[in-house]
Tab-separated table of C-alpha atoms in Angstrom:
chain	number	residue	atom	x	y	z
A	1	UNK	CA	4.412	-2.277	-9.249
A	2	UNK	CA	3.375	1.065	-10.815
A	3	UNK	CA	5.371	4.192	-10.027
A	4	UNK	CA	4.252	6.132	-6.971
A	5	UNK	CA	3.818	9.433	-8.801
A	6	UNK	CA	0.900	9.393	-11.206
A	7	UNK	CA	0.524	13.160	-11.509
A	8	UNK	CA	1.179	13.366	-15.257
A	9	UNK	CA	-0.939	10.305	-15.987
A	10	UNK	CA	-3.678	11.570	-13.731
A	11	UNK	CA	-4.177	14.840	-15.562
A	12	UNK	CA	-4.748	13.007	-18.811
A	13	UNK	CA	-7.304	10.570	-17.369
A	14	UNK	CA	-9.366	12.638	-14.940
A	15	UNK	CA	-7.721	11.135	-11.867
A	16	UNK	CA	-7.229	13.507	-8.911
A	17	UNK	CA	-3.742	15.033	-8.624
A	18	UNK	CA	-3.524	14.246	-4.916
A	19	UNK	CA	-1.210	11.536	-3.543
A	20	UNK	CA	-2.640	8.027	-3.690
A	21	UNK	CA	-2.377	5.090	-1.309
A	22	UNK	CA	-2.575	1.586	-2.779
A	23	UNK	CA	-4.902	-0.722	-0.827
A	24	UNK	CA	-4.557	-3.905	-2.860
A	25	UNK	CA	-4.407	-5.524	-6.275
A	26	UNK	CA	-7.269	-6.918	-8.338
A	27	UNK	CA	-6.134	-10.488	-8.910
A	28	UNK	CA	-9.097	-12.150	-10.627
A	29	UNK	CA	-12.760	-12.020	-11.510
A	30	UNK	CA	-15.443	-13.657	-9.345
A	31	UNK	CA	-18.534	-15.105	-10.940
A	32	UNK	CA	-20.227	-13.866	-14.087
A	33	UNK	CA	-21.853	-10.619	-12.900
A	34	UNK	CA	-18.761	-8.380	-12.983
A	35	UNK	CA	-17.412	-8.906	-9.483
A	36	UNK	CA	-13.624	-8.815	-8.999
A	37	UNK	CA	-11.318	-10.224	-6.321
A	38	UNK	CA	-9.109	-7.699	-4.583
A	39	UNK	CA	-6.179	-9.043	-2.593
A	40	UNK	CA	-5.839	-6.352	0.098
A	41	UNK	CA	-2.419	-5.315	1.347
A	42	UNK	CA	-3.933	-5.040	4.833
A	43	UNK	CA	-6.493	-7.817	5.343
A	44	UNK	CA	-7.757	-6.165	8.546
A	45	UNK	CA	-8.639	-2.878	6.857
A	46	UNK	CA	-12.255	-1.832	6.413
A	47	UNK	CA	-11.390	1.317	4.457
A	48	UNK	CA	-13.266	0.315	1.280
A	49	UNK	CA	-16.988	1.095	1.304
A	50	UNK	CA	-19.800	1.029	-1.269
A	51	UNK	CA	-20.212	4.384	-3.016
A	52	UNK	CA	-16.557	5.259	-2.531
A	53	UNK	CA	-14.508	6.707	-5.382
A	54	UNK	CA	-11.224	4.894	-5.967
A	55	UNK	CA	-8.453	5.000	-8.548
A	56	UNK	CA	-7.521	1.929	-10.548
A	57	UNK	CA	-3.956	2.124	-11.800
A	58	UNK	CA	-1.751	0.078	-14.002
A	59	UNK	CA	1.868	0.696	-15.024
A	60	UNK	CA	0.754	2.813	-17.983
A	61	UNK	CA	-2.561	4.354	-16.970
A	62	UNK	CA	-4.937	5.246	-14.163
A	63	UNK	CA	-8.692	5.735	-14.063
A	64	UNK	CA	-11.227	6.766	-11.451
A	65	UNK	CA	-13.989	4.331	-10.506
A	66	UNK	CA	-16.836	4.111	-8.014
A	67	UNK	CA	-17.462	1.016	-5.911
A	68	UNK	CA	-21.009	-0.303	-6.069
A	69	UNK	CA	-20.477	-3.056	-3.500
A	70	UNK	CA	-17.763	-4.408	-1.195
A	71	UNK	CA	-17.820	-7.691	0.692
A	72	UNK	CA	-15.309	-10.047	2.275
A	73	UNK	CA	-14.747	-13.564	0.981
A	74	UNK	CA	-11.928	-15.576	2.577
A	75	UNK	CA	-8.777	-13.455	2.216
A	76	UNK	CA	-10.236	-11.284	-0.562
A	77	UNK	CA	-12.556	-8.294	-0.905
A	78	UNK	CA	-15.132	-8.882	-3.597
A	79	UNK	CA	-15.915	-5.634	-5.384
A	80	UNK	CA	-18.413	-4.492	-7.952
A	81	UNK	CA	-17.300	-1.402	-9.831
A	82	UNK	CA	-19.980	0.820	-11.369
A	83	UNK	CA	-20.268	0.162	-15.098
A	84	UNK	CA	-18.727	-3.299	-14.853
A	85	UNK	CA	-21.532	-5.830	-15.172
A	86	UNK	CA	-20.021	-8.932	-16.777
A	87	UNK	CA	-17.088	-11.270	-16.318
A	88	UNK	CA	-15.678	-10.024	-19.625
A	89	UNK	CA	-15.750	-6.408	-18.449
A	90	UNK	CA	-14.315	-7.431	-15.061
A	91	UNK	CA	-11.354	-9.138	-16.777
A	92	UNK	CA	-10.137	-5.731	-17.954
A	93	UNK	CA	-9.593	-4.729	-14.307
A	94	UNK	CA	-7.372	-7.694	-13.379
A	95	UNK	CA	-3.874	-6.499	-12.545
A	96	UNK	CA	-4.970	-3.022	-11.492
A	97	UNK	CA	-3.840	-1.665	-8.172
A	98	UNK	CA	-6.768	-0.155	-6.269
A	99	UNK	CA	-5.913	3.177	-4.645
A	100	UNK	CA	-7.621	5.913	-2.706
A	101	UNK	CA	-6.545	9.469	-2.015
A	102	UNK	CA	-4.148	9.520	0.919
A	103	UNK	CA	-6.211	12.325	2.464
A	104	UNK	CA	-9.240	9.973	2.553
A	105	UNK	CA	-7.484	7.449	4.803
A	106	UNK	CA	-8.636	7.319	8.410
A	107	UNK	CA	-6.128	8.720	10.877
A	108	UNK	CA	-3.589	6.171	12.077
A	109	UNK	CA	-4.198	5.009	15.623
A	110	UNK	CA	-1.636	5.786	18.327
A	111	UNK	CA	1.463	3.662	17.849
A	112	UNK	CA	0.577	2.889	14.223
A	113	UNK	CA	1.835	4.327	10.950
A	114	UNK	CA	0.849	3.787	7.336
A	115	UNK	CA	3.434	2.065	5.152
A	116	UNK	CA	3.342	4.901	2.616
A	117	UNK	CA	4.356	7.309	5.408
A	118	UNK	CA	7.571	5.345	5.958
A	119	UNK	CA	8.731	5.592	2.340
A	120	UNK	CA	11.454	8.227	2.074
A	121	UNK	CA	12.286	8.377	5.785
A	122	UNK	CA	16.020	8.534	6.526
A	123	UNK	CA	17.112	5.674	8.790
A	124	UNK	CA	19.659	6.140	11.577
A	125	UNK	CA	21.069	3.888	14.261
A	126	UNK	CA	20.957	5.055	17.894
A	127	UNK	CA	24.597	6.119	17.604
A	128	UNK	CA	23.784	8.344	14.592
A	129	UNK	CA	24.966	6.141	11.717
A	130	UNK	CA	23.045	7.002	8.524
A	131	UNK	CA	21.846	3.779	6.861
A	132	UNK	CA	19.952	5.362	3.983
A	133	UNK	CA	16.341	5.865	2.944
A	134	UNK	CA	13.293	3.596	3.314
A	135	UNK	CA	12.662	2.507	-0.274
A	136	UNK	CA	9.714	0.177	0.337
A	137	UNK	CA	7.902	-1.801	3.026
A	138	UNK	CA	7.161	-5.514	2.797
A	139	UNK	CA	4.434	-7.319	4.712
A	140	UNK	CA	5.933	-10.701	5.624
A	141	UNK	CA	3.193	-12.199	7.764
A	142	UNK	CA	5.012	-12.156	11.078
A	143	UNK	CA	6.094	-8.497	10.923
A	144	UNK	CA	6.552	-5.763	8.356
A	145	UNK	CA	10.046	-5.038	7.023
A	146	UNK	CA	11.503	-1.762	5.721
A	147	UNK	CA	13.811	-2.063	2.729
A	148	UNK	CA	16.483	0.581	3.340
A	149	UNK	CA	18.915	1.603	0.593
A	150	UNK	CA	22.006	3.678	1.230
A	151	UNK	CA	25.743	3.986	0.613
A	152	UNK	CA	26.398	0.835	2.650
A	153	UNK	CA	23.963	-1.172	0.505
A	154	UNK	CA	20.527	-2.591	1.194
A	155	UNK	CA	19.296	-3.404	4.693
A	156	UNK	CA	16.101	-5.189	5.731
A	157	UNK	CA	14.852	-3.634	8.958
A	158	UNK	CA	12.041	-5.457	10.797
A	159	UNK	CA	9.400	-3.111	12.177
A	160	UNK	CA	9.408	-4.561	15.683
A	161	UNK	CA	9.671	-2.830	19.062
A	162	UNK	CA	13.001	-4.497	19.864
A	163	UNK	CA	14.612	-2.700	16.900
A	164	UNK	CA	12.623	0.434	16.030
A	165	UNK	CA	13.107	3.102	18.669
A	166	UNK	CA	11.562	6.136	16.967
A	167	UNK	CA	9.423	6.884	13.938
A	168	UNK	CA	9.290	10.603	13.232
A	169	UNK	CA	7.290	11.020	10.043
A	170	UNK	CA	7.146	14.828	10.330
A	171	UNK	CA	10.914	14.961	10.924
A	172	UNK	CA	11.597	12.472	8.140
A	173	UNK	CA	13.509	9.929	10.217
A	174	UNK	CA	13.369	6.450	11.651
A	175	UNK	CA	15.791	5.478	14.442
A	176	UNK	CA	16.750	1.868	15.097
A	177	UNK	CA	18.746	-0.093	17.640
A	178	UNK	CA	20.055	-2.929	15.460
A	179	UNK	CA	20.488	-6.362	16.980
A	180	UNK	CA	23.742	-8.239	16.347
A	181	UNK	CA	24.062	-9.277	12.709
A	182	UNK	CA	21.188	-7.163	11.377
A	183	UNK	CA	23.426	-4.817	9.379
A	184	UNK	CA	26.039	-7.389	8.289
């Protein structure tokens, strides 16, 4: 996965300097007219719209692009990017992570939080034990899981009500009530 900070790369390629949120990965082409298959990280999201400016990023580069069309097909979003009008041109986009400016995301609904907002939060138990920092978030199908790294090693913390007691993004902390065996 590409690094989260593309500021230096962005300046060289005309990509906005603002923080980006990855919405999915282009995994293949679709048809012969330049359409690509995006595997969205959140299949329920309707954030992508025709006419929207996005950022395509790879490990070594990033470039702005405008979406000409967006439609759903099975578990994918089928996209047409302006200037991409053949399967050969679409092949060059495979492997890119599709991002938008974090500021362009709709506000999270009450009781919800974006995964990117969890990255960097310090994780504590109810009794004040510091477990470390949220390094990444995995979508597992049944529930999302925070990967927490700290002095005591790596912990996988399920984002479920029985465990997570508080998420304070502004305060930079996540408080959990671990069930037996979770931290072993």
